[in-house]
Each structure stands twice: as structure tokens, then as C-alpha cells.
mmCIF file of C-alpha atoms in Angstrom:
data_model
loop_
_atom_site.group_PDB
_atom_site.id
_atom_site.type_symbol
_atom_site.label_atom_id
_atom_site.label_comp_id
_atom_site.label_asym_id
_atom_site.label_seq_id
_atom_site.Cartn_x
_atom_site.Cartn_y
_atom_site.Cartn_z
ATOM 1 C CA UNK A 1 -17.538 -68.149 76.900
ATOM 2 C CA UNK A 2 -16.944 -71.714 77.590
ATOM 3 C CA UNK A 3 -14.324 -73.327 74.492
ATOM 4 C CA UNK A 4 -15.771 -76.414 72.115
ATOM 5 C CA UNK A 5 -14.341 -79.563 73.823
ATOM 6 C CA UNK A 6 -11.852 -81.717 71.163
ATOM 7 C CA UNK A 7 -10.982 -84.343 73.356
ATOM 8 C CA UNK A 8 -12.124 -85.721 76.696
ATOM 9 C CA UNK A 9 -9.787 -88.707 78.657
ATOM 10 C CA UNK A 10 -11.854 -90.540 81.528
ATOM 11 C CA UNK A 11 -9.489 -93.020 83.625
ATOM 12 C CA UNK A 12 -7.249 -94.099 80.472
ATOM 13 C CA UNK A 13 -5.014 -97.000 81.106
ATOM 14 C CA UNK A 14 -2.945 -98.888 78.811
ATOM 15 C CA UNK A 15 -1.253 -101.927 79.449
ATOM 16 C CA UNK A 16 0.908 -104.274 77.414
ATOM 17 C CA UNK A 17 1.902 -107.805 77.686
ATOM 18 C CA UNK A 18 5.867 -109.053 77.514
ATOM 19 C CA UNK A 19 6.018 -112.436 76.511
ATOM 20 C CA UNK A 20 9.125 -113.954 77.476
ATOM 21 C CA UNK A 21 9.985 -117.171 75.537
ATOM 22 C CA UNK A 22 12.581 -118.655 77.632
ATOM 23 C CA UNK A 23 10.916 -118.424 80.673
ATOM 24 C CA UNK A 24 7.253 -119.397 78.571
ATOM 25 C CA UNK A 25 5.581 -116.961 80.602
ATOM 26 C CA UNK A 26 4.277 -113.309 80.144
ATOM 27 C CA UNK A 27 4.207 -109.928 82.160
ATOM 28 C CA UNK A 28 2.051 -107.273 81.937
ATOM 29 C CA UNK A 29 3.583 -103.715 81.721
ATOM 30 C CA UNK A 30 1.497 -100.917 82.943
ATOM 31 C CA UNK A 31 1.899 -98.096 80.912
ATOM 32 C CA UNK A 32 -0.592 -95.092 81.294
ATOM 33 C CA UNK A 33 -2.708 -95.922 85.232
ATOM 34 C CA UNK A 34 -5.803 -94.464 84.941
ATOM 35 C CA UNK A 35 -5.261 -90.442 83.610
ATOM 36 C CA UNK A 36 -8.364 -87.983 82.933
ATOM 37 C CA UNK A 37 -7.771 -84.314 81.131
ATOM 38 C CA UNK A 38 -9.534 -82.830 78.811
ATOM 39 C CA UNK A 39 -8.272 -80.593 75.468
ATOM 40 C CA UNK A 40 -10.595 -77.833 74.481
ATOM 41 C CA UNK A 41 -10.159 -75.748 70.855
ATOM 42 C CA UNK A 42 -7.362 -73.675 70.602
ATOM 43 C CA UNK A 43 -5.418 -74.928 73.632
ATOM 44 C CA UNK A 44 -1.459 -75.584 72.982
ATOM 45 C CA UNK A 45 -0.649 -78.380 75.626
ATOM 46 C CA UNK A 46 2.594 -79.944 76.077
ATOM 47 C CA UNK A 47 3.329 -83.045 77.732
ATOM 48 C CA UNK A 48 6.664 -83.747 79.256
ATOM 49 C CA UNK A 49 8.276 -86.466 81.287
ATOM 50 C CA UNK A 50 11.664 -88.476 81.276
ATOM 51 C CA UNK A 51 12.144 -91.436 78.993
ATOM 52 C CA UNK A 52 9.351 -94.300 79.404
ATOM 53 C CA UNK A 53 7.069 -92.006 81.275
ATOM 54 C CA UNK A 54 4.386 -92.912 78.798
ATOM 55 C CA UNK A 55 4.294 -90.021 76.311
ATOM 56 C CA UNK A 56 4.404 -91.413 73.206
ATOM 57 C CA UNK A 57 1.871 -94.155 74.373
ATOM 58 C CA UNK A 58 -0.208 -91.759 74.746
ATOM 59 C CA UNK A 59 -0.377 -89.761 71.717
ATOM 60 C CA UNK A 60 -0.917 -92.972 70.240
ATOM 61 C CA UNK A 61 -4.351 -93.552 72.127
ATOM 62 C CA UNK A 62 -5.201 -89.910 71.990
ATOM 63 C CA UNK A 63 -4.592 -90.203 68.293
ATOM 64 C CA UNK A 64 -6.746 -93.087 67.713
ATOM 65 C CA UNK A 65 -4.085 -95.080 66.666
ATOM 66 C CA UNK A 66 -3.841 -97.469 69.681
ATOM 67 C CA UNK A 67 -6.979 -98.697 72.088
ATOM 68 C CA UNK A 68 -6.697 -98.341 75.451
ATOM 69 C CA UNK A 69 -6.995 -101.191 77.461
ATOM 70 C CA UNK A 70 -9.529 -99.813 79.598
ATOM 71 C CA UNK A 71 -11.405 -96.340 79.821
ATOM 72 C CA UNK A 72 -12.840 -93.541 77.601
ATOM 73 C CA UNK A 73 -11.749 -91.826 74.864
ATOM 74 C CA UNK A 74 -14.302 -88.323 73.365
ATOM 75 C CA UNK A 75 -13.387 -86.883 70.316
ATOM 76 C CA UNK A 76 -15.709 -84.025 69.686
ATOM 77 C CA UNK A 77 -18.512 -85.633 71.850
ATOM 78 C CA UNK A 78 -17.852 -88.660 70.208
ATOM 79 C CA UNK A 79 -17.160 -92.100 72.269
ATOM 80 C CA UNK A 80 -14.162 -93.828 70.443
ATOM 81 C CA UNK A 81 -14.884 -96.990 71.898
ATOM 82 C CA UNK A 82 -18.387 -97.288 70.250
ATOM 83 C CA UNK A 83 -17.030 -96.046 66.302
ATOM 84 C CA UNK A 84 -16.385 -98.988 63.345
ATOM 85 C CA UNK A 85 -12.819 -99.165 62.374
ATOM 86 C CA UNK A 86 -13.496 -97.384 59.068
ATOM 87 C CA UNK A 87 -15.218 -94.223 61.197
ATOM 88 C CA UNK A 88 -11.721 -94.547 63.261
ATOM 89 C CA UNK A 89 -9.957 -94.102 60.045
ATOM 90 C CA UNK A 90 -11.974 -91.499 58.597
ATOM 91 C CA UNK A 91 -11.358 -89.249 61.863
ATOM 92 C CA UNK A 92 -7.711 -89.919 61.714
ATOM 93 C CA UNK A 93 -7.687 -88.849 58.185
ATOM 94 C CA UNK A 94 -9.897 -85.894 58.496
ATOM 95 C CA UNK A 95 -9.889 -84.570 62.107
ATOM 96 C CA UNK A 96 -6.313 -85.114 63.530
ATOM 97 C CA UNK A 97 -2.875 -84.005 62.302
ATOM 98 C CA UNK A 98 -0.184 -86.001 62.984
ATOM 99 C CA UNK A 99 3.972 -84.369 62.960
ATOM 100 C CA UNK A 100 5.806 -87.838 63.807
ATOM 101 C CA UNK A 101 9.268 -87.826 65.112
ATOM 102 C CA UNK A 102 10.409 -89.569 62.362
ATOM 103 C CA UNK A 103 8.253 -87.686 59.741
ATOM 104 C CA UNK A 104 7.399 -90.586 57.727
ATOM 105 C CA UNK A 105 7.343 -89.110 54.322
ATOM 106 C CA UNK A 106 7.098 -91.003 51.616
ATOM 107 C CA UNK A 107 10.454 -91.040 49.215
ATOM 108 C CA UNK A 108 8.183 -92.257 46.283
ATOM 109 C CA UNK A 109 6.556 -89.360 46.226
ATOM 110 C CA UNK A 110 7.230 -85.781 45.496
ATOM 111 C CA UNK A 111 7.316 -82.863 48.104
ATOM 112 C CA UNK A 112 4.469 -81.277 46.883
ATOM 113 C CA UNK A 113 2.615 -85.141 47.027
ATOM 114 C CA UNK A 114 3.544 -85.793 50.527
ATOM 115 C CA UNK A 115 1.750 -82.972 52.131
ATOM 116 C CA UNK A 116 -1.020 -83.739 49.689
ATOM 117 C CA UNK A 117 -1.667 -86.715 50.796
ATOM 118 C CA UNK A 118 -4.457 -86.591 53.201
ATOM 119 C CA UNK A 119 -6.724 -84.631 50.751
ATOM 120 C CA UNK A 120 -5.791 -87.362 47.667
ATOM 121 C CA UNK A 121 -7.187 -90.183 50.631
ATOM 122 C CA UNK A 122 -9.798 -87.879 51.345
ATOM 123 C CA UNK A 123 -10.550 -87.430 47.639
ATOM 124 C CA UNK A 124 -10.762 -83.928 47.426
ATOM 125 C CA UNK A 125 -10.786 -81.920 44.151
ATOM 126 C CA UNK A 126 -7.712 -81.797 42.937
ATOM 127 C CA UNK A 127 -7.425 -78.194 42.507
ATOM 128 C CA UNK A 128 -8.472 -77.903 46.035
ATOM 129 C CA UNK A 129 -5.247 -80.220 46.706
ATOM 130 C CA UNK A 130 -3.023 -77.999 44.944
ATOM 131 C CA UNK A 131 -4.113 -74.753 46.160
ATOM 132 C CA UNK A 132 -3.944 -75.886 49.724
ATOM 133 C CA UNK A 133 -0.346 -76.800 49.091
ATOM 134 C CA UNK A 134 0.550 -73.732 47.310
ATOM 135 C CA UNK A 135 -0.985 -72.147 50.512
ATOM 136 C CA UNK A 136 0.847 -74.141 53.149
ATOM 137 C CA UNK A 137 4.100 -74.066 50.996
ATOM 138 C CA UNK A 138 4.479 -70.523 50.667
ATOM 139 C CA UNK A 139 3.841 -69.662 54.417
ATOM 140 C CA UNK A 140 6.706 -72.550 55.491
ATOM 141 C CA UNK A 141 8.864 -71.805 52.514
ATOM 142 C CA UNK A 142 8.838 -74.446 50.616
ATOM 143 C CA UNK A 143 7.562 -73.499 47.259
ATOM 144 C CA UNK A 144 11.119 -74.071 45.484
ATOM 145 C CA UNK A 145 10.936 -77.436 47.228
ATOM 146 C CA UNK A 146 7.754 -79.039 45.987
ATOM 147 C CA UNK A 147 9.065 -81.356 43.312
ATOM 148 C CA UNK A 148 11.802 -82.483 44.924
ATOM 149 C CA UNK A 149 11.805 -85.953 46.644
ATOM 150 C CA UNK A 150 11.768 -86.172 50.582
ATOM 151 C CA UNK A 151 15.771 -87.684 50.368
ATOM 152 C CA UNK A 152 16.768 -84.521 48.254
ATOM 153 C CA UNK A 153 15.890 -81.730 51.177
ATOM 154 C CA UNK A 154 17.188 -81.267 54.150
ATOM 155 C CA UNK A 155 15.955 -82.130 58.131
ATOM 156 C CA UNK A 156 14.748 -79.017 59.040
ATOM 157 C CA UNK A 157 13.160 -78.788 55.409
ATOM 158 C CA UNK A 158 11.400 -82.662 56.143
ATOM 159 C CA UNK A 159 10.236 -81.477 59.274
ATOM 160 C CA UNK A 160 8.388 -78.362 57.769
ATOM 161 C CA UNK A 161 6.517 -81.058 55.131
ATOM 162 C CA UNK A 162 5.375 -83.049 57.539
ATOM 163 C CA UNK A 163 3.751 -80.208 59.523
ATOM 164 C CA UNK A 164 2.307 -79.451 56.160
ATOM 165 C CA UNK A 165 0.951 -82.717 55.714
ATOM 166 C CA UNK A 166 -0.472 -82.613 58.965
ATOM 167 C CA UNK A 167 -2.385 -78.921 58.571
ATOM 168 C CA UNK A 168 -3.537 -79.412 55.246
ATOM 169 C CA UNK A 169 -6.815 -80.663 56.515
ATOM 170 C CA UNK A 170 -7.673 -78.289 58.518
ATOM 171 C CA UNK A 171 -7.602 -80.632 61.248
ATOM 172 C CA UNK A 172 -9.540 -80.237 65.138
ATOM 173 C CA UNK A 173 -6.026 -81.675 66.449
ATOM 174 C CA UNK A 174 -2.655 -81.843 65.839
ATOM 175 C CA UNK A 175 -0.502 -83.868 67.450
ATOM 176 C CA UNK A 176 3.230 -83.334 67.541
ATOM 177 C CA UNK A 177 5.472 -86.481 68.984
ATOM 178 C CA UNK A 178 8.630 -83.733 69.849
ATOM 179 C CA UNK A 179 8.753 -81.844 66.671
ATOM 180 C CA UNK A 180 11.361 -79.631 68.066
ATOM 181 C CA UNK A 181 13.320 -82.564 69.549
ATOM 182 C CA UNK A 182 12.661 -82.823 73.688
ATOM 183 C CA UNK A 183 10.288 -80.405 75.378
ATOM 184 C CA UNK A 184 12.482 -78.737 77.873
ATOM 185 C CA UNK A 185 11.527 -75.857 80.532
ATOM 186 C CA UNK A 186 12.238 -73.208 78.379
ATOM 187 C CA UNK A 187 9.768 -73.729 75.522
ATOM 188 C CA UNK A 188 7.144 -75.439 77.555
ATOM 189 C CA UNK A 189 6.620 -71.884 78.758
ATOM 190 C CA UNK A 190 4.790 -71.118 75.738
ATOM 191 C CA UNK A 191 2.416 -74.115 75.998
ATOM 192 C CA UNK A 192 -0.757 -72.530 77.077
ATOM 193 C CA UNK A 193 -0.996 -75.842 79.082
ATOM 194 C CA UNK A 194 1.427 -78.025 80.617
ATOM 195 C CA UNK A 195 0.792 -82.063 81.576
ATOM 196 C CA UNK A 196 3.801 -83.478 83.343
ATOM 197 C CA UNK A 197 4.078 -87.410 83.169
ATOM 198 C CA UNK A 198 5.676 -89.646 85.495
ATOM 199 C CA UNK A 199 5.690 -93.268 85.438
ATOM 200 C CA UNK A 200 2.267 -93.191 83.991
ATOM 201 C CA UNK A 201 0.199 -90.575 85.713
ATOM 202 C CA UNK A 202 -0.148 -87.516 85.859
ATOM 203 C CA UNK A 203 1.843 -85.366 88.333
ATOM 204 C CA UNK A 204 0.583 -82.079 87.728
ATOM 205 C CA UNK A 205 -1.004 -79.986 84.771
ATOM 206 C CA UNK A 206 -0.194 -76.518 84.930
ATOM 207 C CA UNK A 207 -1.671 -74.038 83.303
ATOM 208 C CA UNK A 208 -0.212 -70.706 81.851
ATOM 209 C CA UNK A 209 -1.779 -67.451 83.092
ATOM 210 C CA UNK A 210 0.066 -65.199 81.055
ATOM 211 C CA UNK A 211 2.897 -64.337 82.997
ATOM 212 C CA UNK A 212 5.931 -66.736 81.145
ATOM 213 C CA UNK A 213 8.552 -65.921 83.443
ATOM 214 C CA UNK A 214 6.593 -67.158 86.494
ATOM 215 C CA UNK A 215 5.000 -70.503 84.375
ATOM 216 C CA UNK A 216 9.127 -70.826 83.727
ATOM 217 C CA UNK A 217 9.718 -70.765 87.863
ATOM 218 C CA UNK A 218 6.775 -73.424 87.830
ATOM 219 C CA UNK A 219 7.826 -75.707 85.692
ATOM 220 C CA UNK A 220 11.317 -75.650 86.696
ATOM 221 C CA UNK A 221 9.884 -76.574 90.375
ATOM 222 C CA UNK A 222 7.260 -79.029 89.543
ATOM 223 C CA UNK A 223 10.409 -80.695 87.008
ATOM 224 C CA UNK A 224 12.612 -81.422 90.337
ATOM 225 C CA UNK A 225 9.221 -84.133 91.072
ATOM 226 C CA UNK A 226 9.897 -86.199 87.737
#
């Protein structure tokens, strides 16, 4: 039974320009050269590579949050390039789930607000909102945390609310800029998937069989080419 496809990548590139004021002149740094995947439902992909390989770039794109400079981006059928900003925004808001490195909670608000927030933007019912929470808090145990602010609780305890935030949707993809700090060899065995950057491209995605041990062996190899 072939899987829904979430998100389809057709020769993605992103480039950016360095501007360099005391020489007056400008450089253009190629970022992502040209990469095509796809992401069906209920696939758990990681993507690894060293420093500057382009990861975080490329959440960005895949997220909607940066365009790429040249390319296609499907989400759910959909072309990117041809939706208004607003339809952008509504995706992002609906559709996608976002666990930043950095969390980005919101110290004005409470707990219990942050991970509501998508559904208050989305103007849900606000019983909805709270039963969702209730929901989410109880099965990352939070629920003595909710009305405390985001400076009063602890990393590991930020971490879980922003994972929160990012499920209470009920999102079609969530994506995770190292939520467990680096993606080494050892957990990317349980990625059902594996893409491994390097300067831009892809050097191999690997997929997982079933066998752990041996997608360990693989990814230890294939991590000797980055």
C-alpha cells in the first residue's frame, strides 16, 4: 500500500549573497546544490552532516520558512512556489510542527499558553485549546508545570513544551532542528530513514530495514565519507 506523500524536493538549491563592505563587492555562497527526496506519512528521517553542511538551511526551506533560490517545493501535492504568503502562513501554522533548538518560548506567557499557542492563532475553541493541552501535558509530564513561566522550569522541562507546542495541531510534519542535541550514529539508528549531508548534497540516504545493529554498521561506514 503505497504511503500519502507530505513532502516532495525537486533539485532544491539555496544560495546566499555575502556582501562585503570593504571590498564593495559581494559573493554568493552556495548552500544546498540541487537535492531531490521525498518524505511520505509516518516516516522518521534524520539528517546528519558536520557543521555548515546545510542542515539547518534546509529545514528552513522544507519548513516554509525560507524560499529556495531555485527548484520545487510539494507539500501535500501542493506547489509552494505558486501559494500567497498568507496560504504559506496558514500551512506553517496548521500543517507543520516546529521543535527549534532554541525553543523559542515565550517568557510572557504561561506554560500552559505557550503550547497553546498555535490553536489561539488558529482560533480554535477555547475548550478545544485547553483539552488538547491537558492531553499533551499529561503524556510529557507537565501538568504541575502549566502555570509556570518558561524562565521558572528547567531545560529538559522547555524542551518537552516546545514539542508540545509543536504537536498540538496535529500537524502532517514535524520538524525537529536537533532536539536531542547532535544526531550521532547511535540514535540515527532509530530513524526509519537516514539523509547524510555534505557540503550541500546529498551523499547517501539510507534506509532502515529493520535490522538496527546492521543500519548502525551502515551509518558508521557511510559517516567515514562526511
Amino acid at each position: 500500500m503505497n504511503k500519502r506523500e507530505v513532502m516532495k524536493v525537486e533539485n532544491l538549491v539555496r544560495n546566499y549573497k555575502m556582501v562585503y563592505s570593504d571590498r564593495q563587492d559581494e559573493e554568493e555562497i552556495k548552500v544546498l546544490k540541487g537535492l531531490d527526496f521525498t518524505i511520505e506519512e509516518q516516516e522518521f528521517v534524520g539528517i546528519m552532516g558536520k557543521s555548515g553542511c546545510g542542515k539547518t538551511t534546509l529545514l528552513k526551506v522544507l519548513g516554509l520558512i525560507d524560499k529556495p533560490t531555485s527548484g520545487k517545493i510539494f507539500f501535500t501535492g501542493k506547489d509552494a512556489s505558486e501559494l500567497w504568503s498568507d496560504e504559506l502562513a496558514d500551512i506553517r501554522r496548521r500543517e507543520i510542527g516546529f521543535v527549534f533548538q532554541d525553543f523559542y518560548l515565550l517568557n510572557s506567557l504561561s506554560v500552559k499558553e505557550n503550547i497553546m499557542l498555535p490553536m489561539v492563532l488558529d482560533k480554535a475553541p477555547v475548550d478545544k485549546c485547553y483539552k488538547n493541552v491537558k492531553a499533551y501535558a499529561e503524556n510529557f509530564g507537565l501538568s504541575h508545570l502549566l502555570e509556570k513561566q518558561p524562565y521558572e522550569v528547567s531545560g529538559g522541562e522547555k524542551q518537552r513544551v516546545a514539542i508540545c507546542r509543536a504537536l498540538i495541531n496535529n500537524p502532517d510534519l514535524i520538524l525537529a532542528d536537533e532536539p536531542t542535541g547532535n544526531l550521532d550514529s547511535k540514535s540515527g539508528k532509530y530513524c526509519s530513514r537516514l539523509i547524510l549531508l555534505k557540503d550541500g548534497v546529498i551523499l547517501e540516504d539510507l534506509k532502515n530495514s529493520g535490522d538496527q545493529e546492521a543500519f548502525y554498521q551502515e551509518i558508521l561506514e557511510k559517516m567515514k565519507e562526511l
